[in-house]
Each structure stands twice: as C-alpha cells, then as structure tokens.
Amino acid sequence: MFNRFVWQYIFAFIFIVYVLVSYSAYDELVANIIRFVGFCCVIVGVIGRLYATIFIGGMKNEGTDGTHFIDYGAYSLCRNPLYFFSFIAFIGLVALKAQLSLIIIAVIFYLWVYHYTIKGEENFLRSKFGSKYEEFLAKTSRFFPKFKDFYVPYEIKMRPEFFHKELMRSINWFFGAFALLLVEILHQGEFLPNLLKVY
C-alpha cells in the first residue's frame, strides 16, 4: 500500500535543508509579490480545509452512519476537498521562497503523491459503498472543484470535536509560513548563506 507519509518526510527534510541555503534570484519587488500571493494561498487553503472539515470531520471512512458517504457541501465540489485545499496551502508555503522552479517541483511532487493516495482511498470506498459510490465517482471531480453540482442541505450532522482539532492544526500552517518568512529575512541580512540563487 502506498504510504504518502514516507515521501512527505523525505521531501520535508530536503526542503528544510534547501530553504536554509537558497534565496530567490528575482529582484525584491517581484519576490515580495510572489511571497504575498503565497501567503494568500496559505490563508485560502486553511479556510478551505476548515470548511471541508465541517462536513467530513470524523466521518471520512464511515460517513454519517456507516452506510452513507459524504457527497454534499465541499464534497459536491470535488471528491477530495481536504487534499485540494492542502495543495493550495502547501504551494502557498513553497511560494514564500519566491522561486518559480521550486513551486513547479512542489506541484509535481504533491500531485504525484496524492494521485496514489487518492486511488487507494477510492478503492476502499468503492468496496464499502458499491454502486452509489460509483455514481459519485462518475459525476464529481476527483481533485479540482467544479461548481455545477454544488449542493448544501438545510441540516447536516457535524462533529465539533474534529472541527476543533482542525482549527488547532491550522495554526501549524501559519507557524510554517512565518518560519519561512523569518528565514527569508535572515537571508536578506546575510545571516544565512545564500549558496544558491534560484529563479
């Protein structure tokens, strides 16, 4: 079974080392615009994850009662909104380095890792929910949101404990963002080595 966490840890280690020795080759105006857009992406990603958690928190594999999966709200936009909004936030974090080449590598890496993760989860849910899930697969986008079938019921079942956990987890995204911005400031002041200047 594909284990995304192994690849995430490998990427994180390489990324941290790279962050400490590299700096953007763009002029400061362009670099700061890229960083601003990146930080906005982090905010959008965090808000999106919170929104998706309202519908799925604690019910990812079992649905509301073990017989129905979640197919409304964020899950009527696409089948994997948590992964999609994590993608937005992740690319936002990487963009704080203001290096287009690094952003491209991060996009390819994320989509590769989560392609196999999503395929494995789909096989599990297909075996659990059968033809109903097959219909969901056919009509709902796998990853990128589509609004044509967006639907939110009047009432939903929600587990606040899991929303609270996600709210606390969202702090990590902003901690990571501010840590990266601090590293960039240290590079600007040459307190960290600028061994690589990369576009």
Coordinates of C-alpha atoms in Angstrom, one line a residue, residues 12-191:
A12 CA 10.3 17.9 4.2
F13 CA 13.9 17.0 5.1
I14 CA 15.3 18.0 1.6
F15 CA 13.1 21.2 1.6
I16 CA 14.3 22.4 5.0
V17 CA 18.0 21.9 4.0
Y18 CA 17.3 23.7 0.7
V19 CA 15.4 26.6 2.4
L20 CA 18.4 27.3 4.6
V21 CA 21.0 27.6 1.8
S22 CA 19.0 29.1 -1.1
Y23 CA 17.5 32.5 -1.9
S24 CA 15.3 33.9 -4.7
A25 CA 17.1 35.3 -7.8
Y26 CA 14.2 37.7 -8.5
D27 CA 14.5 41.3 -7.6
E28 CA 12.9 42.1 -4.2
L29 CA 9.7 43.6 -5.7
V30 CA 8.9 40.5 -7.8
A31 CA 10.0 38.2 -4.9
N32 CA 7.7 40.0 -2.5
I33 CA 4.7 39.9 -4.8
I34 CA 5.3 36.1 -5.1
R35 CA 5.5 35.8 -1.3
F36 CA 2.3 37.9 -0.9
V37 CA 0.4 35.6 -3.3
G38 CA 1.9 32.6 -1.5
F39 CA 0.7 33.8 1.9
C40 CA -2.8 34.5 0.5
C41 CA -2.8 30.9 -0.8
V42 CA -2.0 29.6 2.7
I43 CA -5.0 31.6 4.1
V44 CA -7.3 30.2 1.4
G45 CA -6.1 26.7 1.9
V46 CA -6.6 26.9 5.7
I47 CA -10.1 28.3 5.3
G48 CA -10.9 25.7 2.7
R49 CA -9.8 22.9 5.0
L50 CA -11.9 24.2 7.8
Y51 CA -14.9 24.4 5.5
A52 CA -14.4 20.8 4.3
T53 CA -14.0 19.6 7.9
I54 CA -17.4 20.9 8.8
F55 CA -18.9 18.2 6.5
I56 CA -16.4 15.3 6.8
G57 CA -14.7 15.7 10.3
G58 CA -14.7 12.2 11.9
M59 CA -16.8 10.7 9.1
K60 CA -14.2 10.2 6.4
N61 CA -14.4 6.4 6.1
E62 CA -17.8 5.7 7.7
G63 CA -19.9 8.5 6.5
T64 CA -22.7 9.7 8.8
D65 CA -23.9 6.3 9.9
G66 CA -21.6 3.7 8.3
T67 CA -23.9 3.3 5.2
H68 CA -23.8 6.8 3.6
F69 CA -20.7 8.7 2.5
I70 CA -20.5 12.5 2.4
D71 CA -21.4 13.9 -1.0
Y72 CA -22.7 17.4 -0.2
G73 CA -21.1 20.7 0.7
A74 CA -17.4 20.8 0.0
Y75 CA -17.7 17.2 -1.2
S76 CA -20.2 18.1 -4.0
L77 CA -17.4 20.4 -5.4
C78 CA -14.9 17.6 -5.6
R79 CA -14.2 14.2 -4.0
N80 CA -11.1 15.3 -2.1
P81 CA -11.5 18.9 -1.0
L82 CA -9.3 18.5 2.1
Y83 CA -6.4 17.4 -0.2
F84 CA -7.2 20.1 -2.7
F85 CA -7.1 22.9 -0.1
S86 CA -4.0 21.3 1.5
F87 CA -2.5 21.6 -2.0
I88 CA -3.3 25.3 -2.2
A89 CA -1.8 25.9 1.3
F90 CA 1.3 23.8 0.5
I91 CA 2.0 25.6 -2.7
G92 CA 1.5 28.9 -0.8
L93 CA 4.1 27.9 1.7
V94 CA 6.6 26.9 -1.0
A95 CA 5.9 30.2 -2.8
L96 CA 7.2 32.1 0.2
K97 CA 10.7 31.2 -1.1
A98 CA 9.8 33.1 -4.3
Q99 CA 11.4 30.5 -6.6
L100 CA 9.2 29.5 -9.6
S101 CA 11.3 26.4 -10.2
L102 CA 10.7 25.2 -6.6
I103 CA 7.0 25.8 -7.0
I104 CA 6.8 23.7 -10.1
I105 CA 8.7 20.9 -8.4
A106 CA 6.4 21.1 -5.4
V107 CA 3.3 20.9 -7.6
I108 CA 4.6 17.8 -9.4
F109 CA 5.6 16.2 -6.2
Y110 CA 2.2 16.8 -4.5
L111 CA 0.1 15.7 -7.4
W112 CA 2.2 12.5 -7.8
V113 CA 2.0 11.6 -4.1
Y114 CA -1.7 12.3 -3.8
H115 CA -2.6 10.6 -7.0
Y116 CA -1.7 7.3 -5.5
T117 CA -3.1 8.2 -2.1
I118 CA -6.5 9.1 -3.6
K119 CA -6.6 6.0 -5.8
G120 CA -6.1 3.8 -2.7
E121 CA -8.8 5.6 -0.8
E122 CA -11.2 5.3 -3.8
N123 CA -10.7 1.6 -4.0
F124 CA -11.6 1.3 -0.3
L125 CA -14.7 3.4 -0.5
R126 CA -15.8 1.7 -3.7
S127 CA -15.6 -1.7 -2.0
K128 CA -17.5 -0.3 1.0
F129 CA -20.3 1.7 -0.7
G130 CA -20.6 0.0 -4.0
S131 CA -22.7 1.4 -6.9
K132 CA -23.7 4.6 -5.0
Y133 CA -20.0 5.5 -4.8
E134 CA -19.5 4.6 -8.4
E135 CA -22.2 7.2 -9.3
F136 CA -20.4 9.7 -7.1
L137 CA -17.1 8.9 -8.9
A138 CA -18.8 9.4 -12.3
K139 CA -20.4 12.8 -11.5
T140 CA -17.9 14.5 -9.1
S141 CA -14.5 15.8 -10.0
R142 CA -11.6 13.9 -8.3
F143 CA -9.5 16.9 -7.2
F144 CA -10.2 20.3 -8.8
P145 CA -13.6 21.8 -7.8
K146 CA -16.5 22.1 -10.1
F147 CA -19.4 24.2 -9.0
K148 CA -22.2 23.0 -11.4
D149 CA -23.4 20.3 -8.9
F150 CA -22.7 22.2 -5.7
Y151 CA -25.3 21.4 -3.0
V152 CA -25.6 22.1 0.7
P153 CA -28.5 20.5 2.7
Y154 CA -30.5 22.5 5.2
E155 CA -29.2 20.5 8.1
I156 CA -26.1 18.3 8.4
K157 CA -24.5 16.0 11.0
M158 CA -21.3 17.6 12.4
R159 CA -18.8 16.5 15.0
P160 CA -17.4 19.7 16.6
E161 CA -14.5 17.8 18.3
F162 CA -13.0 17.2 14.8
F163 CA -13.6 20.7 13.7
H164 CA -11.8 22.0 16.8
K165 CA -8.8 19.6 16.1
E166 CA -8.6 21.0 12.5
L167 CA -8.8 24.6 13.9
M168 CA -5.8 23.8 16.2
R169 CA -4.0 22.1 13.3
S170 CA -4.4 25.1 11.1
I171 CA -2.0 27.0 13.4
N172 CA 0.8 24.8 12.1
W173 CA 0.3 26.2 8.6
F174 CA 0.8 29.8 9.8
F175 CA 3.7 28.7 12.0
G176 CA 5.3 27.3 8.9
A177 CA 4.6 30.4 6.9
F178 CA 6.1 32.8 9.5
A179 CA 9.1 30.5 9.9
L180 CA 9.8 30.6 6.2
L181 CA 9.4 34.4 6.1
L182 CA 11.8 34.6 9.0
V183 CA 14.3 32.5 7.1
E184 CA 13.9 34.9 4.1
I185 CA 14.6 37.9 6.4
L186 CA 17.8 36.1 7.6
H187 CA 18.9 35.5 4.1
Q188 CA 18.3 39.2 3.2
G189 CA 20.5 40.2 6.1
E190 CA 23.1 37.5 5.1
F191 CA 22.7 35.8 8.5

